[in-house]
Short mmCIF file of C-alpha atoms in Angstrom, two decimals:
data_model
loop_
_atom_site.label_atom_id
_atom_site.label_comp_id
_atom_site.label_asym_id
_atom_site.label_seq_id
_atom_site.Cartn_x
_atom_site.Cartn_y
_atom_site.Cartn_z
CA MET A 50 136.06 121.84 99.58
CA SER A 51 138.69 119.20 99.55
CA SER A 52 138.69 115.89 97.95
CA SER A 53 141.16 112.99 98.32
CA ALA A 54 143.39 112.25 95.31
CA LEU A 55 141.62 109.58 93.04
CA THR A 56 143.46 106.29 92.37
CA ARG A 57 142.95 104.44 89.23
CA LEU A 58 141.02 101.99 91.28
CA ASP A 59 138.68 104.76 92.51
CA GLU A 60 138.23 105.86 88.89
CA LEU A 61 137.21 102.54 87.68
CA LEU A 62 134.83 101.88 90.56
CA ILE A 63 133.15 105.22 90.17
CA ASP A 64 132.86 104.81 86.34
CA ASP A 65 131.38 101.26 86.79
CA ALA A 66 128.91 102.61 89.36
CA ILE A 67 127.73 105.49 87.15
CA TRP A 68 128.08 104.23 83.55
CA GLY A 69 129.25 100.64 83.63
CA LEU A 70 132.58 99.48 82.15
CA GLU A 71 133.90 98.31 78.72
CA ASP A 72 135.36 94.82 78.79
CA HIS A 73 138.92 96.03 78.82
CA GLU A 74 138.05 98.32 81.71
CA ARG A 75 136.35 95.46 83.52
CA ALA A 76 139.49 93.38 83.24
CA GLN A 77 141.51 96.15 84.60
CA LEU A 78 139.12 96.67 87.56
CA ASP A 79 139.29 92.92 88.35
CA ASN A 80 143.06 93.09 88.35
CA GLN A 81 143.03 96.18 90.61
CA LEU A 82 140.54 94.70 93.00
CA GLN A 83 142.89 91.81 94.00
CA GLY A 84 144.18 92.42 97.41
CA VAL A 85 141.51 94.99 98.20
CA ALA A 86 139.47 94.26 101.38
CA GLY A 87 135.74 94.55 101.53
CA ASP A 88 133.08 95.06 98.92
CA VAL A 89 134.21 98.35 97.61
CA ASP A 90 132.40 97.97 94.29
CA VAL A 91 129.16 97.25 96.12
CA GLU A 92 129.78 100.38 98.28
CA TRP A 93 130.15 102.56 95.19
CA GLN A 94 127.10 101.11 93.66
CA GLN A 95 125.09 101.92 96.79
CA ILE A 96 126.43 105.40 96.84
CA ALA A 97 125.45 105.91 93.27
CA ALA A 98 122.03 104.56 93.88
CA MET A 99 121.52 106.79 96.97
CA THR A 100 122.60 109.86 95.02
CA THR A 101 120.23 108.84 92.22
CA ILE A 102 117.31 108.64 94.84
CA ALA A 103 118.24 111.91 96.23
CA LEU A 104 118.52 113.67 92.83
CA GLN A 105 115.31 111.99 91.44
CA ALA A 106 113.14 112.36 94.58
CA PRO A 107 111.22 115.58 93.64
CA ALA A 108 110.11 114.12 90.32
CA VAL A 109 108.82 110.57 90.69
CA ALA A 110 105.85 109.68 88.63
CA PRO A 111 103.53 106.59 89.19
CA PRO A 112 103.48 103.97 86.48
CA SER A 113 100.29 103.31 84.45
CA GLU A 114 97.74 100.96 85.78
CA ALA A 115 98.50 98.79 82.71
CA LEU A 116 102.09 98.51 83.72
CA MET A 117 101.19 97.81 87.33
CA GLN A 118 99.00 94.98 86.14
CA ARG A 119 102.06 93.52 84.31
CA LEU A 120 104.14 93.79 87.38
CA ARG A 121 101.56 91.96 89.46
CA GLN A 122 101.27 89.18 86.97
CA ASP A 123 105.05 88.43 87.40
CA ALA A 124 104.87 88.58 91.16
CA PRO A 125 105.26 85.60 93.33
CA LEU A 126 102.24 83.89 94.85
CA PRO A 127 101.61 84.48 98.53
CA ARG A 128 102.33 81.47 100.73
CA ALA A 129 98.71 80.15 100.84
CA GLU A 130 98.34 80.25 96.97
CA ARG A 131 101.74 78.72 96.65
CA SER A 132 100.48 75.74 98.79
CA SER A 133 97.35 75.49 96.61
CA ALA A 134 99.44 75.52 93.51
CA MET A 135 101.72 72.76 94.91
CA ARG A 136 98.78 70.56 95.55
CA LEU A 137 97.55 70.98 92.08
CA VAL A 138 100.90 69.90 90.55
CA LEU A 139 101.19 67.07 92.83
CA SER A 140 97.79 65.63 92.05
CA ARG A 141 98.63 65.26 88.42
CA SER A 142 101.66 63.06 89.11
CA ASN A 143 101.40 59.34 88.42
CA GLN A 144 104.61 58.15 89.80
CA ALA A 145 104.54 56.32 93.08
CA GLN A 146 107.61 57.88 94.56
CA VAL A 147 106.34 61.28 93.73
CA LEU A 148 102.94 60.44 95.34
CA LEU A 149 104.67 59.37 98.49
CA ALA A 150 106.62 62.62 98.59
CA ALA A 151 103.38 64.37 97.75
CA ALA A 152 101.64 62.77 100.68
CA ILE A 153 104.37 63.85 103.07
CA LEU A 154 104.26 67.36 101.61
CA LEU A 155 100.62 67.51 101.74
CA LEU A 156 100.73 66.50 105.46
CA GLY A 157 103.17 69.28 106.09
CA VAL A 158 101.15 71.73 104.18
CA ALA A 159 97.94 70.78 105.99
CA LEU A 160 99.61 71.14 109.37
CA TRP A 161 101.10 74.38 108.36
CA MET A 162 97.90 75.71 106.96
CA ASP A 163 96.10 74.60 110.23
CA SER A 164 98.47 76.95 112.14
CA SER A 165 97.66 79.78 109.61
CA PRO A 166 94.03 80.01 109.71
CA SER A 167 93.41 83.44 108.24
CA GLU A 168 95.07 82.57 105.00
CA GLN A 169 92.24 80.11 104.16
CA LEU A 170 89.40 81.85 105.93
CA SER A 171 87.10 84.37 104.30
CA PRO A 172 87.18 87.76 106.14
CA ARG A 173 83.86 86.90 107.80
CA GLU A 174 85.30 83.50 108.98
CA LEU A 175 88.49 85.28 110.07
CA ARG A 176 86.33 87.71 112.12
CA GLN A 177 84.38 84.94 113.76
CA SER A 178 87.50 83.02 114.58
CA LEU A 179 89.15 86.11 116.07
CA MET A 180 85.95 86.90 118.23
CA THR A 181 86.49 83.51 120.00
CA SER A 182 90.26 84.38 120.73
CA GLY A 183 90.82 85.20 124.36
CA THR A 184 93.20 87.92 123.42
CA THR A 185 91.12 89.74 120.94
CA ALA A 186 90.00 93.31 121.72
CA VAL A 187 86.83 94.87 120.05
CA TRP A 188 86.57 98.41 118.97
CA GLY A 189 83.66 100.49 117.62
CA TRP A 190 83.58 103.08 114.95
CA SER A 191 82.50 106.49 116.39
CA GLY A 192 80.21 108.83 114.65
CA ASP A 193 77.00 108.60 112.81
CA ALA A 194 78.12 108.16 109.18
CA PHE A 195 78.62 104.38 109.47
CA GLN A 196 78.54 101.63 112.09
CA GLY A 197 80.54 98.52 112.74
CA ASP A 198 83.49 97.49 114.66
CA VAL A 199 87.19 96.37 114.59
CA VAL A 200 88.37 93.24 116.09
CA TRP A 201 92.18 92.91 116.57
CA ASP A 202 94.07 90.20 118.14
CA PRO A 203 97.53 91.46 119.20
CA ALA A 204 98.79 87.92 119.81
CA SER A 205 98.38 86.78 116.30
CA GLN A 206 98.58 90.29 114.75
CA ARG A 207 95.35 89.64 112.90
CA GLY A 208 92.22 91.55 112.66
CA ALA A 209 89.16 92.53 110.69
CA MET A 210 86.94 95.56 110.31
CA ARG A 211 83.20 95.44 109.80
CA PHE A 212 81.49 98.41 108.24
CA VAL A 213 77.62 98.98 107.88
CA GLY A 214 76.78 101.96 105.67
CA LEU A 215 80.30 102.95 104.78
CA GLN A 216 80.04 104.94 101.48
CA THR A 217 81.16 103.06 98.33
CA ASN A 218 84.34 104.36 96.61
CA ASP A 219 85.62 104.39 93.05
CA PRO A 220 88.99 102.45 93.29
CA GLY A 221 90.18 104.34 90.23
CA SER A 222 90.08 107.61 91.86
CA GLN A 223 90.45 106.96 95.71
CA GLN A 224 90.69 104.17 98.15
CA TYR A 225 90.16 103.72 101.93
CA GLN A 226 93.27 103.05 103.87
CA LEU A 227 93.50 101.82 107.57
CA TRP A 228 96.13 103.31 110.06
CA ILE A 229 96.88 101.64 113.37
CA PHE A 230 98.30 103.89 115.98
CA ASP A 231 100.81 101.96 118.18
CA GLY A 232 101.49 103.25 121.60
CA GLU A 233 105.10 102.17 121.19
CA ARG A 234 105.88 103.97 117.97
CA ASP A 235 106.08 107.65 117.01
CA GLN A 236 102.42 108.82 116.58
CA ALA A 237 103.37 110.86 113.67
CA TYR A 238 103.84 107.58 111.78
CA PRO A 239 101.01 105.10 112.35
CA VAL A 240 101.29 101.55 110.97
CA ASP A 241 99.88 101.14 107.50
CA GLY A 242 96.90 98.64 107.84
CA GLY A 243 96.24 98.26 104.12
CA VAL A 244 93.99 99.78 101.54
CA PHE A 245 90.52 98.45 100.76
CA ASP A 246 87.32 99.29 98.80
CA ILE A 247 83.62 99.32 99.45
CA PRO A 248 81.97 98.14 96.23
CA ALA A 249 78.60 99.61 95.06
CA GLY A 250 75.75 97.80 96.58
CA THR A 251 77.48 96.68 99.68
CA THR A 252 75.50 97.02 102.89
CA GLU A 253 77.83 95.28 105.23
CA ALA A 254 81.47 94.67 104.46
CA VAL A 255 84.12 92.78 106.44
CA ILE A 256 87.69 93.66 105.61
CA PRO A 257 90.80 91.82 106.92
CA ILE A 258 93.47 94.02 108.44
CA ASP A 259 96.91 93.87 106.85
CA ALA A 260 99.40 95.51 109.20
CA LYS A 261 102.61 96.11 107.36
CA ILE A 262 104.73 95.75 110.47
CA GLN A 263 104.22 94.55 113.95
CA VAL A 264 101.79 96.42 116.11
CA HIS A 265 102.86 96.25 119.80
CA ASP A 266 100.09 98.37 121.56
CA ALA A 267 97.15 99.33 119.37
CA LYS A 268 95.71 102.64 120.57
CA ALA A 269 93.40 103.67 117.71
CA PHE A 270 92.27 102.55 114.31
CA VAL A 271 91.64 105.45 111.86
CA ILE A 272 90.41 105.28 108.31
CA THR A 273 91.56 107.83 105.57
CA MET A 274 90.75 108.35 102.06
CA GLU A 275 93.70 108.25 99.78
CA PRO A 276 94.70 108.14 96.28
CA PRO A 277 94.60 104.68 94.53
CA GLY A 278 97.07 102.27 96.06
CA GLY A 279 97.29 104.31 99.26
CA VAL A 280 100.16 106.30 100.50
CA VAL A 281 103.16 105.60 102.77
CA VAL A 282 102.34 108.27 105.18
CA SER A 283 98.79 110.03 105.09
CA ASP A 284 98.59 113.81 105.28
CA ARG A 285 95.28 113.06 107.12
CA SER A 286 93.42 115.60 105.09
CA ARG A 287 90.48 113.16 104.70
CA VAL A 288 89.89 111.24 107.87
CA VAL A 289 86.77 109.04 107.46
CA GLY A 290 86.44 107.53 110.78
CA GLN A 291 88.09 106.42 114.05
CA ALA A 292 87.49 103.29 116.14
CA LYS A 293 87.47 103.40 119.96
CA PRO A 294 87.61 100.48 122.44
CA LEU A 295 84.17 99.07 123.34
CA MET B 217 81.91 111.58 110.83
CA SER B 218 84.24 114.01 112.84
CA ALA B 219 87.74 114.01 112.04
CA CYS B 220 90.20 112.27 114.18
CA ALA B 221 91.95 114.64 116.60
CA ILE B 222 94.79 112.37 117.63
CA ILE B 223 97.65 114.06 115.71
CA PRO B 224 97.97 117.55 114.27
CA HIS B 225 98.05 117.68 110.44
CA LYS B 226 101.63 117.70 109.17
CA ARG B 227 103.33 117.18 105.93
CA PRO B 228 105.00 113.73 106.26
CA PHE B 229 106.83 113.28 102.97
CA LEU B 230 110.29 114.36 102.87
CA THR B 231 111.71 116.40 100.17
CA PRO B 232 115.52 117.29 99.82
CA GLY B 233 116.50 120.03 101.84
CA THR B 234 113.38 120.49 103.98
CA GLY B 235 114.94 119.08 107.12
CA THR B 236 111.65 119.01 108.89
CA THR B 237 111.39 115.44 110.04
CA ASN B 238 113.62 113.84 112.69
CA SER B 239 115.83 110.81 112.32
CA ALA B 240 113.61 108.52 114.37
CA ASN B 241 110.83 109.13 111.79
CA HIS B 242 113.24 108.42 108.92
CA ARG B 243 114.26 105.25 110.62
CA GLN B 244 110.73 104.11 111.04
CA MET B 245 109.86 104.79 107.46
CA THR B 246 113.06 102.98 106.32
CA ASN B 247 112.20 100.03 108.62
CA GLN B 248 108.72 99.87 107.15
CA LEU B 249 110.17 99.83 103.56
CA GLY B 250 112.62 97.11 104.65
CA GLN B 251 109.81 95.00 106.15
CA VAL B 252 108.06 95.18 102.80
CA LEU B 253 110.97 93.41 101.12
CA THR B 254 111.32 90.92 103.92
CA ASP B 255 107.51 90.19 103.55
CA VAL B 256 107.99 89.64 99.84
CA ALA B 257 110.82 87.21 100.44
CA SER B 258 108.60 85.27 102.91
CA GLY B 259 105.60 85.27 100.74
CA LYS B 260 103.28 87.32 102.99
CA PRO B 261 99.97 87.97 101.48
CA ASP B 262 99.69 91.56 100.13
CA SER B 263 103.26 92.19 100.38
CA VAL B 264 103.54 92.40 96.56
CA GLU B 265 101.09 95.21 96.49
CA ALA B 266 102.92 97.15 99.26
CA CYS B 267 106.22 96.55 97.36
CA LEU B 268 104.62 97.94 94.16
CA ARG B 269 103.25 100.84 96.04
CA HIS B 270 106.48 101.93 97.45
CA PHE B 271 108.96 101.14 94.69
CA SER B 272 107.20 101.20 91.31
CA GLY B 273 107.23 104.97 91.10
CA PRO B 274 111.00 105.57 91.50
CA VAL B 275 111.96 102.55 89.31
CA TRP B 276 109.49 103.48 86.58
CA SER B 277 110.64 107.11 86.68
CA LEU B 278 114.25 106.18 86.44
CA ALA B 279 113.61 103.72 83.62
CA ARG B 280 111.78 106.30 81.64
CA ARG B 281 114.54 108.87 81.97
CA TYR B 282 117.18 106.33 81.18
CA LEU B 283 115.57 104.85 78.11
CA ARG B 284 113.52 107.78 76.90
CA ASN B 285 110.98 105.40 75.41
CA ASP B 286 107.77 104.39 77.34
CA SER B 287 107.61 100.95 75.72
CA ASP B 288 111.27 100.17 76.56
CA ALA B 289 110.84 101.63 80.07
CA GLU B 290 107.86 99.40 80.67
CA ASP B 291 109.92 96.40 79.65
CA ALA B 292 112.68 97.39 81.78
CA THR B 293 110.67 98.08 84.85
CA GLN B 294 109.08 94.53 84.40
CA ASP B 295 112.53 93.08 84.21
CA ILE B 296 113.63 94.88 87.23
CA PHE B 297 110.57 93.79 89.40
CA VAL B 298 111.03 90.15 88.14
CA GLU B 299 114.66 90.42 89.43
CA LEU B 300 113.55 92.00 92.65
CA TRP B 301 111.04 89.15 93.42
CA LYS B 302 113.85 86.78 93.03
CA SER B 303 116.45 88.63 95.01
CA ALA B 304 114.32 90.20 97.81
CA GLU B 305 115.56 87.54 100.17
CA ARG B 306 119.02 88.92 99.75
CA PHE B 307 118.16 92.32 101.19
CA ASP B 308 120.12 92.98 104.44
CA PRO B 309 118.84 96.04 106.25
CA SER B 310 122.42 96.27 108.04
CA LEU B 311 123.94 97.13 104.60
CA GLY B 312 121.57 99.97 103.57
CA SER B 313 117.99 100.92 103.13
CA ALA B 314 115.44 98.95 101.06
CA MET B 315 115.22 101.79 98.58
CA THR B 316 118.85 101.78 98.10
CA PHE B 317 118.65 97.93 97.57
CA VAL B 318 115.93 98.39 94.96
CA MET B 319 117.50 101.35 93.09
CA THR B 320 120.98 99.63 93.11
CA LEU B 321 119.33 96.65 91.28
CA ALA B 322 117.34 98.89 89.09
CA ARG B 323 120.35 101.04 88.06
CA ARG B 324 122.49 97.98 87.20
CA ARG B 325 119.68 96.70 84.92
CA LEU B 326 119.24 99.96 83.22
CA ILE B 327 122.92 100.58 82.72
CA ASP B 328 123.28 97.10 81.09
CA ARG B 329 120.08 97.66 78.98
CA ASN B 330 121.34 101.11 77.91
CA ARG B 331 124.81 99.71 77.03
CA LYS B 332 123.39 96.95 74.98
CA ARG B 333 121.13 99.33 73.15
CA MET B 334 123.90 101.76 72.32
CA ARG B 335 126.00 98.79 71.01
CA THR B 336 123.10 97.83 68.62
CA PRO B 337 123.38 99.47 65.16
CA GLU B 338 119.71 99.91 64.73
CA ALA B 339 119.32 101.37 68.18
CA LYS B 340 116.70 104.10 68.36
CA SER B 341 117.88 107.74 68.55
CA LEU B 342 118.08 109.30 71.93
CA ALA B 343 115.55 112.00 71.97
CA ASP B 344 115.42 114.12 75.14
CA ALA B 345 113.97 112.49 78.03
CA GLU B 346 110.36 113.43 78.85
CA GLU B 347 109.95 114.71 82.26
CA PRO B 348 106.90 113.70 84.11
CA SER B 349 104.43 116.40 83.84
CA ALA B 350 103.49 118.28 87.04
CA ASP B 351 99.96 116.76 87.25
CA GLU B 352 101.32 113.23 87.34
CA GLN B 353 104.13 113.65 89.71
CA VAL B 354 103.76 112.21 93.09
CA ASP B 355 104.58 113.94 96.29
CA GLY B 356 108.01 112.54 96.61
CA VAL B 357 109.72 109.28 97.61
CA GLU B 358 110.57 108.15 101.15
CA LEU B 359 114.03 109.20 101.86
CA GLY B 360 115.93 107.26 104.60
CA ASP B 361 118.56 108.66 106.90
CA GLU B 362 121.31 107.79 104.48
CA VAL B 363 119.77 109.52 101.37
CA LYS B 364 118.86 112.51 103.48
CA ARG B 365 122.74 112.90 104.15
CA VAL B 366 123.33 112.48 100.44
CA THR B 367 120.83 115.26 99.76
CA GLY B 368 122.99 117.41 102.09
CA ALA B 369 126.12 116.47 100.27
CA LEU B 370 124.76 117.27 97.05
CA ASP B 371 124.24 120.83 98.14
CA GLU B 372 127.87 121.05 98.82
CA LEU B 373 129.04 119.97 95.35
CA ARG B 374 130.31 122.36 92.58
CA PRO B 375 127.61 123.22 90.08
CA HIS B 376 129.28 121.19 87.31
CA GLN B 377 129.82 118.18 89.48
CA ARG B 378 126.12 118.11 90.42
CA GLU B 379 125.07 118.68 86.77
CA VAL B 380 127.15 115.81 85.49
CA LEU B 381 125.92 113.54 88.26
CA GLU B 382 122.29 114.46 87.48
CA LEU B 383 122.78 113.87 83.79
CA SER B 384 124.50 110.55 84.28
CA LEU B 385 122.70 109.14 87.24
CA VAL B 386 119.20 110.38 86.75
CA GLN B 387 119.04 110.84 83.00
CA GLY B 388 121.22 107.88 82.10
CA ARG B 389 123.33 109.78 79.74
CA SER B 390 126.89 108.35 78.67
CA HIS B 391 130.00 110.60 79.31
CA GLN B 392 130.04 111.21 75.66
CA GLN B 393 126.45 112.34 75.45
CA ILE B 394 127.04 114.69 78.46
CA ALA B 395 130.11 116.09 76.69
CA ASP B 396 128.10 116.68 73.67
CA THR B 397 125.27 118.26 75.58
CA THR B 398 127.24 120.53 77.82
CA GLY B 399 130.24 121.27 75.72
CA MET B 400 132.57 120.08 78.29
CA ALA B 401 135.63 117.93 77.33
CA LEU B 402 135.14 114.28 77.79
CA GLY B 403 137.88 114.12 80.48
CA THR B 404 136.35 116.98 82.30
CA VAL B 405 132.95 115.08 82.41
CA LYS B 406 134.56 112.05 83.90
CA SER B 407 136.49 114.22 86.30
CA HIS B 408 133.42 116.05 87.54
CA ALA B 409 131.43 112.78 88.02
CA ARG B 410 134.25 111.05 89.91
CA ARG B 411 135.05 113.90 92.10
CA GLY B 412 131.54 114.58 92.73
CA LEU B 413 130.60 111.08 93.78
CA MET B 414 133.90 110.82 95.81
CA ARG B 415 132.84 114.01 97.54
CA VAL B 416 129.36 112.45 98.36
CA ARG B 417 131.20 109.33 99.67
CA GLU B 418 133.49 111.47 101.81
CA MET B 419 130.47 113.43 103.36
CA LEU B 420 128.84 110.17 104.09
CA GLY B 421 131.86 109.23 106.21
CA VAL B 422 132.77 106.09 104.29
CA LYS B 423 136.36 105.21 104.85
CA PRO B 424 138.61 104.33 101.99
CA PRO B 425 139.17 100.73 101.36
CA ARG B 426 142.47 99.03 102.33
CA GLN B 427 144.29 98.57 99.32
CA GLY B 428 147.20 96.15 98.65
CA GLY B 429 149.09 97.90 95.93
CA ASP B 430 147.81 101.02 94.36
CA ALA B 431 148.21 101.91 90.80
#
């Protein structure tokens, strides 16, 4: 095993990536970096991060639900909710100039929202609107345990699932997760279509589909039961249902 | 309901050294994680939940080991995600994977927090980090191509180099703490860490920077 001789610059960059530097070392590093091409400091930070990921990977624990709630509270609002928040703020302004700007903004927001129908539609309304689209395909759940269908519009990449009689789940112990098999992707890794729940007392549920990445050629829709929050890739040990084209 | 018969059952999560999954699958997984950050930046509904699902475990686990105190680790994790929400738009997949982006950000925050805490006179004593118990560990994190190569490089390191990198990068120990723990001289600790990371860098095929005047 051979290793190149380390310069003082290497030492400072590596120390910074691993431990951070004291002020006098930072000044020394800044001085050394003069005349050096590229983001060598960023490179070392990334190598340290990758090494951390590799070393830590076998023992990663999930945070508590309480912490997850804290993280969610700080998270940015989705676009549709941002728009609603903007309208609320603007409606409270009394200044004429702001009102004029608000009117222009609202017009833009209205036009934009008009082009993004699913973000203001309920799941049932979304399903209805998709059923009228000329590019939507309808799939049926196979088997006897529950009935319903899947509507999927490849053009808009939107869809909805309808379930009748699907067993309720306890979100604290397990959740349903949708997988979309794309004919243009490796079948070992279907597209994550989102997690969802069937609350107690539900007879018919309509769930919007949340494809994490683009689906080029939907071949199958499969539901699995997974731990809370879902998984990145399912081990498919608990397949609940599969939809086939009608 | 009959089980779907499309795909044979297989173990999808990668763990270091298994080498069971091909690079195309790695790339797809890496692309999915990158898309999650892109979606957060563009405000796509549900992207936050996906982001938390993928990244909260690795960040929380690292914070817990660095800070050795659940309350501090929770605060640090919250800080890291606040920063991530702001900086997700800076993610560039051509410069590295999404996981590397997130963990680079997390490490910088944790190093800063640790250094500030060590400078504070009333800083809490550093008890041994609690490893997550077996029943709360998740199956593993998604390793992209680049991290998979790092895993291979780590297997090539000398035992002391790997030990020092593990204590510093994963446990967040200072060089002095590592020297106290292992009995190595301070200079030896630094040397093992530097040469270990340099070796990882060499095995990743990163070329040395062009320097205008070396010290």
